[in-house]
PDB file of C-alpha atoms in Angstrom:
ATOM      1  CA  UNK A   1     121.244  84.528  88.018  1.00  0.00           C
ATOM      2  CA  UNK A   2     118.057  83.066  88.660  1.00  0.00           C
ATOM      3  CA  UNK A   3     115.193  84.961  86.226  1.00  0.00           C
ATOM      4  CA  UNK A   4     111.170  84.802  86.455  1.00  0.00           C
ATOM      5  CA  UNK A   5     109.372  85.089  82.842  1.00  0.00           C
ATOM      6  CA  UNK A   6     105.676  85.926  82.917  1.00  0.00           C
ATOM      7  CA  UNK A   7     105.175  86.092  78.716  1.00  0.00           C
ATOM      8  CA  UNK A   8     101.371  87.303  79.412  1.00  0.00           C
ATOM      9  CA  UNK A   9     101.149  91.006  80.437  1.00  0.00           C
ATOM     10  CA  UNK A  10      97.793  91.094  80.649  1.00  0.00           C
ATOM     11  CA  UNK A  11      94.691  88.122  80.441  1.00  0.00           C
ATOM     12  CA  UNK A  12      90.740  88.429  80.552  1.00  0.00           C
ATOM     13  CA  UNK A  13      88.519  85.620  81.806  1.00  0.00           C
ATOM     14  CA  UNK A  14      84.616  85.660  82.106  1.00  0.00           C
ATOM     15  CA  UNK A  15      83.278  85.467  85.430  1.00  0.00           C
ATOM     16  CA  UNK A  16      82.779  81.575  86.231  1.00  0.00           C
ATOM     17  CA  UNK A  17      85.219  80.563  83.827  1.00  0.00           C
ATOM     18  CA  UNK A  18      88.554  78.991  83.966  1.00  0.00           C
ATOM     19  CA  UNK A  19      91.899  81.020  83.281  1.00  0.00           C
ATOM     20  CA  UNK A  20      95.461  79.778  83.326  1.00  0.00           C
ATOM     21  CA  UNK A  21      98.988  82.157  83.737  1.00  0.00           C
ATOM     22  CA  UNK A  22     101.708  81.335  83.032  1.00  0.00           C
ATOM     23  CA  UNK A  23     105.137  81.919  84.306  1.00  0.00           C
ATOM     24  CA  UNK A  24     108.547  80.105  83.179  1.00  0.00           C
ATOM     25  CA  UNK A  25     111.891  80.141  85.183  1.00  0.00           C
ATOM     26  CA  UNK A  26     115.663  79.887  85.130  1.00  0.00           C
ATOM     27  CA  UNK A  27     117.655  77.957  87.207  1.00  0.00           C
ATOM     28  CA  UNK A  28     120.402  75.279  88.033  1.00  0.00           C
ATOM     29  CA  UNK A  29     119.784  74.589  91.465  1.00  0.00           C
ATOM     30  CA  UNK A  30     117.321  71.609  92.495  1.00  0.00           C
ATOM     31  CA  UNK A  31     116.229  72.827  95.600  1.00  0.00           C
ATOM     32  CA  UNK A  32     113.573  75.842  95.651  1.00  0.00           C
ATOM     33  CA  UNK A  33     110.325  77.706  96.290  1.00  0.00           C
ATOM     34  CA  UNK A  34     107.775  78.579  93.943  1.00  0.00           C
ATOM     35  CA  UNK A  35     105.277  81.248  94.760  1.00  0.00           C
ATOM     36  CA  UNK A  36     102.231  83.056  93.161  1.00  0.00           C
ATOM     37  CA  UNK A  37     101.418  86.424  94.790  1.00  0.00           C
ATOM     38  CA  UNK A  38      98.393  88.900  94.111  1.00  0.00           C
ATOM     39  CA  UNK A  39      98.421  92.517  93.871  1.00  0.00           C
ATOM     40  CA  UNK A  40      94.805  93.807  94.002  1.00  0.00           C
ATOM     41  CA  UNK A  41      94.264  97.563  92.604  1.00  0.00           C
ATOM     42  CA  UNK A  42      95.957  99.645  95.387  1.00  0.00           C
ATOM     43  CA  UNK A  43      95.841  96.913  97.915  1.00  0.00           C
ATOM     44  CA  UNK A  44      98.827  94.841  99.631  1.00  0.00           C
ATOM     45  CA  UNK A  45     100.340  91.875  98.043  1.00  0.00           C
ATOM     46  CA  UNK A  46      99.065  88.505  99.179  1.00  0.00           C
ATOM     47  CA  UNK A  47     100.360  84.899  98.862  1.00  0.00           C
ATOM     48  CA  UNK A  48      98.080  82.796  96.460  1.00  0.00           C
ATOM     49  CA  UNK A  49     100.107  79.726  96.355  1.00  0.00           C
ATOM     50  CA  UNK A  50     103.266  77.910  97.015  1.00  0.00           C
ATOM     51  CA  UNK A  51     104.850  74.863  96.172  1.00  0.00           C
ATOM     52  CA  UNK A  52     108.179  73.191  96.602  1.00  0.00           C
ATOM     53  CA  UNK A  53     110.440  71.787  94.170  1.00  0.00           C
ATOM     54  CA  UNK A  54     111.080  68.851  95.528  1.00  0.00           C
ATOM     55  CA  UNK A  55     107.192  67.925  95.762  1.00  0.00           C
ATOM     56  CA  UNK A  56     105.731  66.579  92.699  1.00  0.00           C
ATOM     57  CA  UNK A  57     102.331  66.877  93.580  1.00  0.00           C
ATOM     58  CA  UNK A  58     100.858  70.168  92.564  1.00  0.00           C
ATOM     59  CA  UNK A  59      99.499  72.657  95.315  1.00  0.00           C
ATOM     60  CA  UNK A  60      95.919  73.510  95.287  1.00  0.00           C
ATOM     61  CA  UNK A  61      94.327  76.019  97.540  1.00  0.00           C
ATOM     62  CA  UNK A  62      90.526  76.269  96.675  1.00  0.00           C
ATOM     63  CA  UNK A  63      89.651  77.475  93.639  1.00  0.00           C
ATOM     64  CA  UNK A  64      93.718  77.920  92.831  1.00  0.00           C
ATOM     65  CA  UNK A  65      95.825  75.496  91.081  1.00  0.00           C
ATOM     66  CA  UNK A  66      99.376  75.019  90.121  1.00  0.00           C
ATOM     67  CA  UNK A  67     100.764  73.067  87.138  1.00  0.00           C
ATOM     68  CA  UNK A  68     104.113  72.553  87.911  1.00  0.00           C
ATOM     69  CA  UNK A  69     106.888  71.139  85.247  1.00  0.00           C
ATOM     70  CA  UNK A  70     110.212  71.192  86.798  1.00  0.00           C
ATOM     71  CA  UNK A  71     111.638  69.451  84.056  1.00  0.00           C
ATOM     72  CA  UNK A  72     110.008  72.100  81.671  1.00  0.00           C
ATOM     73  CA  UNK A  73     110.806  75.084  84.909  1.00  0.00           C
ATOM     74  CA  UNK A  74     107.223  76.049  84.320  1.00  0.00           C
ATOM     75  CA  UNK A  75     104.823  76.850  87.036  1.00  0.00           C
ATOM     76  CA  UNK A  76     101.323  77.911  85.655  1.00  0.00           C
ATOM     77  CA  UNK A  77      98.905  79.028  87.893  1.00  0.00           C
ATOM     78  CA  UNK A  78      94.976  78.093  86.779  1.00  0.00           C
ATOM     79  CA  UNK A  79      92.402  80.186  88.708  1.00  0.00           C
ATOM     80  CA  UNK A  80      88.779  78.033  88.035  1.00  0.00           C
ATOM     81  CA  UNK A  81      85.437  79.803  88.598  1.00  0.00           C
ATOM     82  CA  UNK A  82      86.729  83.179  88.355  1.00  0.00           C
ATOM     83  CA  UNK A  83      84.964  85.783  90.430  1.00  0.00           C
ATOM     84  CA  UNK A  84      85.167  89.240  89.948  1.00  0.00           C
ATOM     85  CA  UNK A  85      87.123  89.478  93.122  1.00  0.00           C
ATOM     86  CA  UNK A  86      90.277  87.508  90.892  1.00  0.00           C
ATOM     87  CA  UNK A  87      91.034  90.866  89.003  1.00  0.00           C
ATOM     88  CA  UNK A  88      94.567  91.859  90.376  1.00  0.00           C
ATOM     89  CA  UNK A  89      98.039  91.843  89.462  1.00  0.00           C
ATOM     90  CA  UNK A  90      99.443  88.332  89.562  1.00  0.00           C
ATOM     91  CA  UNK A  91     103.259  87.845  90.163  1.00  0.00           C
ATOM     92  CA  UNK A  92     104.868  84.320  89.946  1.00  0.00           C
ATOM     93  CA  UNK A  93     108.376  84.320  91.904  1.00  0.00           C
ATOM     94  CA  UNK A  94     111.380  82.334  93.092  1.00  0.00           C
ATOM     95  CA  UNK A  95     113.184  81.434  95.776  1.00  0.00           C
ATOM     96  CA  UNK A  96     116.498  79.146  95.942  1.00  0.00           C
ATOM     97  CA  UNK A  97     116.031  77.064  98.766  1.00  0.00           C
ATOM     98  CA  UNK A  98     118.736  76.681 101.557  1.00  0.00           C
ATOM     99  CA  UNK A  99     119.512  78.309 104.852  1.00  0.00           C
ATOM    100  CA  UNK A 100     120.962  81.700 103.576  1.00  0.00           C
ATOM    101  CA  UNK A 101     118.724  82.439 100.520  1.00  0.00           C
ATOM    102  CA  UNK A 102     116.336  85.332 101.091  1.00  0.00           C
ATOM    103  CA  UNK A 103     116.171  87.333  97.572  1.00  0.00           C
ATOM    104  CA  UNK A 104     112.778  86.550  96.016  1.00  0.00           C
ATOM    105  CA  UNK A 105     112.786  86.776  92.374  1.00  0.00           C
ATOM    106  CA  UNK A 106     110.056  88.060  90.781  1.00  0.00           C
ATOM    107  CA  UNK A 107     108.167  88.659  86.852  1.00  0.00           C
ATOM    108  CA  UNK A 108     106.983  91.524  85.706  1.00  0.00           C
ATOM    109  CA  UNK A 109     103.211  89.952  86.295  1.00  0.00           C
ATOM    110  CA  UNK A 110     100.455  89.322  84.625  1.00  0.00           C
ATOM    111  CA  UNK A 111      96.914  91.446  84.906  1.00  0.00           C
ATOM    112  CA  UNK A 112      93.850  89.637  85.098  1.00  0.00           C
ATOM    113  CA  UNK A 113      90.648  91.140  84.220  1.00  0.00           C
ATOM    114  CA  UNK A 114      87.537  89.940  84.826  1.00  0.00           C
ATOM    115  CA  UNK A 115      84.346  90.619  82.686  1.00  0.00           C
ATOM    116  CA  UNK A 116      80.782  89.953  84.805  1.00  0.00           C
TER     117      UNK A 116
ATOM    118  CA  UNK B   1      96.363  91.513 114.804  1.00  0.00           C
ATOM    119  CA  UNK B   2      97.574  93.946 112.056  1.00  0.00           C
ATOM    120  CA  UNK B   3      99.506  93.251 109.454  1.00  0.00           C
ATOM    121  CA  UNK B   4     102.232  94.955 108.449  1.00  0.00           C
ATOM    122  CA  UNK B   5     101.667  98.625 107.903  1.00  0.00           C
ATOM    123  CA  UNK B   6     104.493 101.412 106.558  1.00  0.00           C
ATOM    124  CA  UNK B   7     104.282 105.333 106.187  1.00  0.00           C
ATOM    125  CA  UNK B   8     104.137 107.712 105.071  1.00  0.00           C
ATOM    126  CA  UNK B   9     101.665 106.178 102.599  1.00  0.00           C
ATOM    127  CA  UNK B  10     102.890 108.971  99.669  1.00  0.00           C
ATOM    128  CA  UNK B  11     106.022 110.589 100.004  1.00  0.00           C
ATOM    129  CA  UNK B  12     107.034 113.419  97.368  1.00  0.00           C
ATOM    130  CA  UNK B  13     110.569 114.800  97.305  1.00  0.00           C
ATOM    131  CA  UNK B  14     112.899 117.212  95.903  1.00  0.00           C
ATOM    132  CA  UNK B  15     115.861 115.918  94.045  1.00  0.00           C
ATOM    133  CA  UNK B  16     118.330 115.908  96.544  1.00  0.00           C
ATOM    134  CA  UNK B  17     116.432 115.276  99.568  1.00  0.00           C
ATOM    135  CA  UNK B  18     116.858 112.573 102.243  1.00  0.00           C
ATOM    136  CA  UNK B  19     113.806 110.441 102.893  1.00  0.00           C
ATOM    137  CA  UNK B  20     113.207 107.767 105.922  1.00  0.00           C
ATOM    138  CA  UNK B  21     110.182 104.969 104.826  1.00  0.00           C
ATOM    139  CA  UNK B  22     109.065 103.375 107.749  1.00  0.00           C
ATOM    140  CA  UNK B  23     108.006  99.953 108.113  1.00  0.00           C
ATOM    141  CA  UNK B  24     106.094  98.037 111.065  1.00  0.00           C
ATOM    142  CA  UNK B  25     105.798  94.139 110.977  1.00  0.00           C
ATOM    143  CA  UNK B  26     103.795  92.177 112.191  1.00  0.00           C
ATOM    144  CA  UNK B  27     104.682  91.603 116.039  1.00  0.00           C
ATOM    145  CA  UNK B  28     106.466  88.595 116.315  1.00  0.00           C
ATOM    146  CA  UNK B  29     107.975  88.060 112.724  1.00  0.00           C
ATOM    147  CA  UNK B  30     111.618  87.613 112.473  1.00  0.00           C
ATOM    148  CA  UNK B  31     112.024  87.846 109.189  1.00  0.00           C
ATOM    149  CA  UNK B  32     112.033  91.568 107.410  1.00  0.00           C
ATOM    150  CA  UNK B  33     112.620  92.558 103.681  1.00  0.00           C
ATOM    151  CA  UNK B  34     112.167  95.259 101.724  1.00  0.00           C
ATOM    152  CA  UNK B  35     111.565  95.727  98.072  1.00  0.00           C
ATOM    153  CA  UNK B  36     111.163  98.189  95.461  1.00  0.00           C
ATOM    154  CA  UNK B  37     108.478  98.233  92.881  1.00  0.00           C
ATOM    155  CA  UNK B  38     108.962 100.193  89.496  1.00  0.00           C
ATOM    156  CA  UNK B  39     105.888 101.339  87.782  1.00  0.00           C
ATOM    157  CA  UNK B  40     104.687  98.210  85.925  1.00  0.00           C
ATOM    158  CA  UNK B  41     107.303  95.993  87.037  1.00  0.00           C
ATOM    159  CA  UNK B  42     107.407  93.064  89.688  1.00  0.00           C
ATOM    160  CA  UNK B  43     109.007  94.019  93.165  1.00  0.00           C
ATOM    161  CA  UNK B  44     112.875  93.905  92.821  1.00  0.00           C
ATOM    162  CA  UNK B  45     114.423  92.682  96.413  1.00  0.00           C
ATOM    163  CA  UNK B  46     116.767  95.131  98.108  1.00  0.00           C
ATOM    164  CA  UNK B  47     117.744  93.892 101.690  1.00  0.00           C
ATOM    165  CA  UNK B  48     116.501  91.465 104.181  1.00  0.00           C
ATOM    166  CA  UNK B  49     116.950  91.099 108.199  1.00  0.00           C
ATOM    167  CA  UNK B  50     116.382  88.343 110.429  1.00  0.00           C
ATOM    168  CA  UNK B  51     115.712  90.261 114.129  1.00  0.00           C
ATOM    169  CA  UNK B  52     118.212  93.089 113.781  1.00  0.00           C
ATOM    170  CA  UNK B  53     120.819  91.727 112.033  1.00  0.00           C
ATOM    171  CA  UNK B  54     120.833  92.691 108.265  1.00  0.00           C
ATOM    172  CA  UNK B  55     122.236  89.553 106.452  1.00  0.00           C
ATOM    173  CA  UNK B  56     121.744  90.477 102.727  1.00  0.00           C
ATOM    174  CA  UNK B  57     121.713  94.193 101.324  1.00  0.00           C
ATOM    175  CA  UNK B  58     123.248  92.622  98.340  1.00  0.00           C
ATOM    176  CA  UNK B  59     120.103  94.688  96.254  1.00  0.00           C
ATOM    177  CA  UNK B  60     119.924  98.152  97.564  1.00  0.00           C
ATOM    178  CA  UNK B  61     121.052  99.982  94.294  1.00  0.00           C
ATOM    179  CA  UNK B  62     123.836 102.576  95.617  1.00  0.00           C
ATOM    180  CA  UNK B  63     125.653 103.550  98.612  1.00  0.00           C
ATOM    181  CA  UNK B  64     122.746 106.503  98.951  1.00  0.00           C
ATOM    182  CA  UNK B  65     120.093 103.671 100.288  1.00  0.00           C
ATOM    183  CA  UNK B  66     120.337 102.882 103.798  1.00  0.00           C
ATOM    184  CA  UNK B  67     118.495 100.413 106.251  1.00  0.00           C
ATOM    185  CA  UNK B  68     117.857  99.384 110.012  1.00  0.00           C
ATOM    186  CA  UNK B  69     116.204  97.152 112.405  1.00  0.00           C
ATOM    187  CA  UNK B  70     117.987  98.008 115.694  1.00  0.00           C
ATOM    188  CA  UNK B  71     115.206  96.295 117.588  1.00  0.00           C
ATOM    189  CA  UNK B  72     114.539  93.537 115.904  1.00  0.00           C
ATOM    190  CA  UNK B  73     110.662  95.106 114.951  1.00  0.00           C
ATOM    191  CA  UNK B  74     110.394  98.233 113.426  1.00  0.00           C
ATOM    192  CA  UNK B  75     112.721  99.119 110.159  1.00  0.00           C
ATOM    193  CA  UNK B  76     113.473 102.081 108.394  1.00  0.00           C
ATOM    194  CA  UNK B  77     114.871 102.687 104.636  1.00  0.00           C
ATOM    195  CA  UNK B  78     116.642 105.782 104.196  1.00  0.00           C
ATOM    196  CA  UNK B  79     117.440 107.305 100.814  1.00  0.00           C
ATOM    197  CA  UNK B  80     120.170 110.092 100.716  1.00  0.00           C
ATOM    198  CA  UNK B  81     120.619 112.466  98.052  1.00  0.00           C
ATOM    199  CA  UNK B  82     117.299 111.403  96.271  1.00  0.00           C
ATOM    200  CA  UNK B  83     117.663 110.990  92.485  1.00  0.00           C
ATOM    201  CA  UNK B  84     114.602 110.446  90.384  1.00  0.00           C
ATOM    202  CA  UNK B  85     115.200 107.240  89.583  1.00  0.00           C
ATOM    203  CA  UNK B  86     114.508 106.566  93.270  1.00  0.00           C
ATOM    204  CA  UNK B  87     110.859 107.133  92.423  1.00  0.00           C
ATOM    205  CA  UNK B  88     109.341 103.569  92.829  1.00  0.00           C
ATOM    206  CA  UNK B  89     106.495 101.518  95.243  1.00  0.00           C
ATOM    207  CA  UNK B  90     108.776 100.600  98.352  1.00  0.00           C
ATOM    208  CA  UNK B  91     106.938  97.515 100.036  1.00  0.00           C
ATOM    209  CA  UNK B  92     108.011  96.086 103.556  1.00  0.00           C
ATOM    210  CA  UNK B  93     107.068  92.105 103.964  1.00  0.00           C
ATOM    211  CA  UNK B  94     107.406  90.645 106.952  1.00  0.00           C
ATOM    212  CA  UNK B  95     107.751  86.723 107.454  1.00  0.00           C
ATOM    213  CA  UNK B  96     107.446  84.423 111.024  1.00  0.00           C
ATOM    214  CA  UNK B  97     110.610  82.824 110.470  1.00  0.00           C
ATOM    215  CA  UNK B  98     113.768  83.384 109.359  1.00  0.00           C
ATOM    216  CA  UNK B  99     114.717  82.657 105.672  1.00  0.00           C
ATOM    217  CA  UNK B 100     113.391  83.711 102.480  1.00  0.00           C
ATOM    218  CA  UNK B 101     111.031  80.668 101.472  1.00  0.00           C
ATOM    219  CA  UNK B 102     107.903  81.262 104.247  1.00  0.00           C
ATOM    220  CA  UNK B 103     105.081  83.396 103.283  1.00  0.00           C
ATOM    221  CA  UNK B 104     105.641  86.842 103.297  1.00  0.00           C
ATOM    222  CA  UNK B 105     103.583  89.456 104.519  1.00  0.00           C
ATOM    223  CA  UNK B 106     103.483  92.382 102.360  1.00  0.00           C
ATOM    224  CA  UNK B 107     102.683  96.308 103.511  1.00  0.00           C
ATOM    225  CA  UNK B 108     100.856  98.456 101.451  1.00  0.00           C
ATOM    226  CA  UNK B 109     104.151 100.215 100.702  1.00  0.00           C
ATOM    227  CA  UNK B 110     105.211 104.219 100.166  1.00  0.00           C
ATOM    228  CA  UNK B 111     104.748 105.431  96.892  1.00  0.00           C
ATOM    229  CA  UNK B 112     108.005 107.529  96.610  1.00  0.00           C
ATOM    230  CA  UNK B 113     108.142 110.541  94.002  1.00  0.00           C
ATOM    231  CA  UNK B 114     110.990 112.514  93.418  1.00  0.00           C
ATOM    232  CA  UNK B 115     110.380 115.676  91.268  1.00  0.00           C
TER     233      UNK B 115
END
Protein backbone atom coordinates (compact mmCIF):
# COMPACT_ATOMS: atom_id res chain seq x y z
CA UNK A 1 0.00 0.00 0.00
CA UNK A 2 0.99 3.25 -1.08
CA UNK A 3 1.91 5.57 2.30
CA UNK A 4 2.45 9.56 2.57
CA UNK A 5 5.15 10.60 5.40
CA UNK A 6 5.08 14.24 6.46
CA UNK A 7 8.09 13.89 9.42
CA UNK A 8 7.34 17.76 10.36
CA UNK A 9 4.14 18.19 12.45
CA UNK A 10 4.42 21.53 12.82
CA UNK A 11 7.04 24.52 11.17
CA UNK A 12 7.34 28.41 11.85
CA UNK A 13 8.65 30.83 9.24
CA UNK A 14 8.99 34.71 9.59
CA UNK A 15 6.91 36.69 7.43
CA UNK A 16 9.03 37.33 4.09
CA UNK A 17 11.08 34.45 4.60
CA UNK A 18 11.54 31.21 2.91
CA UNK A 19 10.17 27.80 4.42
CA UNK A 20 10.45 24.32 3.00
CA UNK A 21 8.02 20.95 4.02
CA UNK A 22 8.68 18.14 3.51
CA UNK A 23 6.85 15.04 2.65
CA UNK A 24 8.38 11.47 1.60
CA UNK A 25 6.40 8.59 -0.14
CA UNK A 26 6.05 4.88 -0.79
CA UNK A 27 5.54 3.34 -3.85
CA UNK A 28 6.34 0.81 -6.74
CA UNK A 29 4.41 2.09 -9.43
CA UNK A 30 6.03 4.70 -11.99
CA UNK A 31 3.13 6.40 -12.99
CA UNK A 32 1.46 9.02 -10.45
CA UNK A 33 0.23 12.33 -9.06
CA UNK A 34 1.72 14.37 -6.53
CA UNK A 35 -0.29 16.98 -4.76
CA UNK A 36 0.10 19.65 -1.96
CA UNK A 37 -3.22 20.78 -0.44
CA UNK A 38 -3.94 23.62 2.24
CA UNK A 39 -6.21 23.55 5.07
CA UNK A 40 -6.63 27.13 6.42
CA UNK A 41 -8.06 27.39 10.19
CA UNK A 42 -11.73 26.29 9.67
CA UNK A 43 -11.71 26.90 6.00
CA UNK A 44 -12.01 24.31 2.94
CA UNK A 45 -9.09 22.50 1.59
CA UNK A 46 -7.45 23.97 -1.48
CA UNK A 47 -4.99 22.63 -4.11
CA UNK A 48 -1.49 24.38 -3.78
CA UNK A 49 0.35 22.36 -6.25
CA UNK A 50 0.62 19.40 -8.45
CA UNK A 51 3.04 17.67 -10.36
CA UNK A 52 3.36 14.49 -12.32
CA UNK A 53 5.73 11.78 -12.05
CA UNK A 54 6.62 11.42 -15.21
CA UNK A 55 7.66 15.27 -15.53
CA UNK A 56 11.00 16.09 -14.31
CA UNK A 57 10.67 19.60 -14.22
CA UNK A 58 9.41 20.85 -10.92
CA UNK A 59 5.95 22.73 -10.72
CA UNK A 60 5.93 26.24 -9.59
CA UNK A 61 2.85 28.25 -9.01
CA UNK A 62 3.87 31.81 -7.75
CA UNK A 63 5.39 32.06 -4.74
CA UNK A 64 5.07 27.92 -4.42
CA UNK A 65 7.65 25.50 -5.34
CA UNK A 66 8.14 21.82 -5.53
CA UNK A 67 11.41 19.86 -5.19
CA UNK A 68 10.69 16.74 -6.52
CA UNK A 69 13.16 13.48 -6.18
CA UNK A 70 11.50 10.53 -7.60
CA UNK A 71 14.45 8.58 -7.27
CA UNK A 72 14.64 9.71 -3.52
CA UNK A 73 10.17 9.58 -3.55
CA UNK A 74 10.48 12.98 -1.98
CA UNK A 75 8.33 15.88 -2.86
CA UNK A 76 9.14 19.03 -0.70
CA UNK A 77 7.13 21.85 -1.03
CA UNK A 78 9.15 25.48 -0.46
CA UNK A 79 6.73 28.39 0.15
CA UNK A 80 9.21 31.80 -0.52
CA UNK A 81 8.11 35.19 0.86
CA UNK A 82 5.82 33.88 3.35
CA UNK A 83 2.83 36.03 4.14
CA UNK A 84 0.82 35.75 6.99
CA UNK A 85 -1.93 34.47 4.81
CA UNK A 86 0.54 30.93 4.41
CA UNK A 87 -0.47 29.82 8.04
CA UNK A 88 -2.66 26.63 7.40
CA UNK A 89 -2.50 23.05 7.53
CA UNK A 90 -0.42 21.68 4.68
CA UNK A 91 -1.10 18.06 3.42
CA UNK A 92 1.19 16.43 0.74
CA UNK A 93 -0.75 13.38 -1.01
CA UNK A 94 -0.73 10.67 -3.66
CA UNK A 95 -2.34 9.44 -6.34
CA UNK A 96 -1.41 6.22 -8.58
CA UNK A 97 -1.99 7.24 -11.92
CA UNK A 98 -4.16 5.14 -14.40
CA UNK A 99 -7.76 5.04 -15.48
CA UNK A 100 -9.33 3.37 -12.32
CA UNK A 101 -7.28 4.96 -9.46
CA UNK A 102 -9.28 7.42 -7.38
CA UNK A 103 -8.05 6.89 -3.56
CA UNK A 104 -5.89 9.90 -2.66
CA UNK A 105 -3.41 9.16 -0.09
CA UNK A 106 -2.71 11.52 2.27
CA UNK A 107 0.02 12.59 5.56
CA UNK A 108 -0.90 13.53 8.59
CA UNK A 109 0.29 17.34 7.54
CA UNK A 110 2.34 19.71 8.54
CA UNK A 111 1.23 23.24 10.39
CA UNK A 112 2.77 26.27 9.33
CA UNK A 113 2.87 29.24 11.45
CA UNK A 114 3.71 32.41 10.57
CA UNK A 115 5.27 35.11 12.91
CA UNK A 116 4.72 39.02 11.49
CA UNK B 1 -20.39 29.74 -9.21
CA UNK B 2 -20.22 28.02 -5.75
CA UNK B 3 -18.16 25.60 -4.81
CA UNK B 4 -18.98 22.73 -3.25
CA UNK B 5 -20.97 23.19 -0.10
CA UNK B 6 -22.29 20.16 2.48
CA UNK B 7 -24.63 20.30 5.65
CA UNK B 8 -25.40 20.23 8.17
CA UNK B 9 -22.21 22.15 8.99
CA UNK B 10 -22.15 20.37 12.83
CA UNK B 11 -23.95 17.37 13.39
CA UNK B 12 -24.09 15.86 17.09
CA UNK B 13 -25.50 12.39 17.68
CA UNK B 14 -26.46 9.83 20.08
CA UNK B 15 -24.68 6.56 19.96
CA UNK B 16 -26.86 4.64 17.98
CA UNK B 17 -28.34 7.10 15.77
CA UNK B 18 -28.52 7.21 11.95
CA UNK B 19 -27.10 10.32 10.34
CA UNK B 20 -27.41 11.51 6.45
CA UNK B 21 -24.28 14.25 5.50
CA UNK B 22 -25.16 15.92 2.54
CA UNK B 23 -22.96 17.02 -0.09
CA UNK B 24 -23.53 19.48 -3.20
CA UNK B 25 -20.80 19.74 -5.99
CA UNK B 26 -20.06 21.94 -7.98
CA UNK B 27 -22.59 21.84 -11.06
CA UNK B 28 -21.03 20.14 -13.70
CA UNK B 29 -18.30 17.94 -11.93
CA UNK B 30 -18.36 14.32 -12.57
CA UNK B 31 -16.20 13.27 -10.29
CA UNK B 32 -17.41 12.91 -6.36
CA UNK B 33 -15.46 11.60 -3.25
CA UNK B 34 -15.80 11.66 0.10
CA UNK B 35 -13.38 11.52 2.94
CA UNK B 36 -13.08 11.40 6.53
CA UNK B 37 -10.84 13.52 8.62
CA UNK B 38 -9.78 12.37 12.24
CA UNK B 39 -8.85 15.04 14.63
CA UNK B 40 -5.22 15.84 13.70
CA UNK B 41 -4.92 13.49 10.98
CA UNK B 42 -4.89 13.91 7.05
CA UNK B 43 -8.29 13.04 5.25
CA UNK B 44 -8.54 9.18 4.88
CA UNK B 45 -10.55 8.38 1.40
CA UNK B 46 -13.78 6.43 1.78
CA UNK B 47 -15.68 6.18 -1.63
CA UNK B 48 -15.67 7.89 -4.90
CA UNK B 49 -18.40 8.25 -7.88
CA UNK B 50 -18.08 9.25 -11.32
CA UNK B 51 -21.95 10.65 -12.25
CA UNK B 52 -23.97 8.14 -10.26
CA UNK B 53 -22.18 5.23 -10.46
CA UNK B 54 -20.10 4.47 -7.26
CA UNK B 55 -16.89 2.72 -8.57
CA UNK B 56 -14.74 2.46 -5.37
CA UNK B 57 -16.21 2.22 -1.69
CA UNK B 58 -13.22 0.12 -1.09
CA UNK B 59 -12.63 2.79 2.23
CA UNK B 60 -15.89 3.23 3.96
CA UNK B 61 -14.92 1.48 7.32
CA UNK B 62 -18.04 -0.98 8.00
CA UNK B 63 -21.13 -2.16 6.50
CA UNK B 64 -22.93 0.77 8.85
CA UNK B 65 -21.60 3.63 6.22
CA UNK B 66 -23.65 4.09 3.29
CA UNK B 67 -23.49 6.37 0.09
CA UNK B 68 -25.43 7.75 -3.07
CA UNK B 69 -25.41 9.84 -6.08
CA UNK B 70 -28.64 8.75 -7.85
CA UNK B 71 -28.44 11.85 -10.00
CA UNK B 72 -25.27 12.16 -10.84
CA UNK B 73 -25.05 15.77 -8.54
CA UNK B 74 -26.01 15.74 -5.18
CA UNK B 75 -24.59 12.81 -2.68
CA UNK B 76 -25.41 11.73 0.57
CA UNK B 77 -23.31 9.61 3.32
CA UNK B 78 -25.34 7.79 5.66
CA UNK B 79 -24.03 6.34 8.91
CA UNK B 80 -26.24 3.65 10.68
CA UNK B 81 -25.97 2.69 14.13
CA UNK B 82 -23.47 5.58 14.96
CA UNK B 83 -20.51 4.47 17.10
CA UNK B 84 -18.16 7.05 18.49
CA UNK B 85 -15.51 6.29 16.57
CA UNK B 86 -17.63 7.70 13.73
CA UNK B 87 -16.85 11.11 15.19
CA UNK B 88 -14.52 12.67 12.49
CA UNK B 89 -14.46 15.94 9.76
CA UNK B 90 -16.44 14.32 6.72
CA UNK B 91 -15.31 16.45 3.58
CA UNK B 92 -17.06 16.10 0.05
CA UNK B 93 -14.54 17.09 -3.04
CA UNK B 94 -15.77 17.35 -6.13
CA UNK B 95 -13.55 17.11 -9.41
CA UNK B 96 -14.54 18.11 -13.43
CA UNK B 97 -13.53 14.90 -14.66
CA UNK B 98 -13.58 11.58 -13.93
CA UNK B 99 -10.56 9.92 -12.17
CA UNK B 100 -8.76 10.58 -9.10
CA UNK B 101 -5.63 12.68 -10.38
CA UNK B 102 -7.57 16.30 -11.35
CA UNK B 103 -7.89 18.88 -8.77
CA UNK B 104 -10.30 18.34 -6.30
CA UNK B 105 -12.63 20.61 -4.90
CA UNK B 106 -13.02 20.29 -1.30
CA UNK B 107 -16.38 21.31 0.95
CA UNK B 108 -16.06 22.69 4.14
CA UNK B 109 -17.19 19.32 5.50
CA UNK B 110 -19.66 18.19 8.68
CA UNK B 111 -18.03 17.99 11.80
CA UNK B 112 -19.72 14.75 13.10
CA UNK B 113 -19.88 14.10 17.03
CA UNK B 114 -21.21 11.20 18.50
CA UNK B 115 -21.69 11.37 22.34
Amino acid sequence: AQTVTQSQPEMSVQEAETVTLSCTYDTSESDYYLFWYKQPPSRQMILVIRQEAYKQQNATENRFSVNFQKAAKSFSLKISDSQLGDAAMYFCAYIRGGGSNYKLTFGKGTLLTVNP
Amino acid sequence: GAGVSQSPRYKVAKRGQDVALRCDPISGHVSLFWYQQALGQGPEFLTYFQNEAQLDKSGLPSDRFFAERPEGSVSTLKIQRTQQEDSAVYLCASSLLGGGWGTQYFGPGTRLLVL
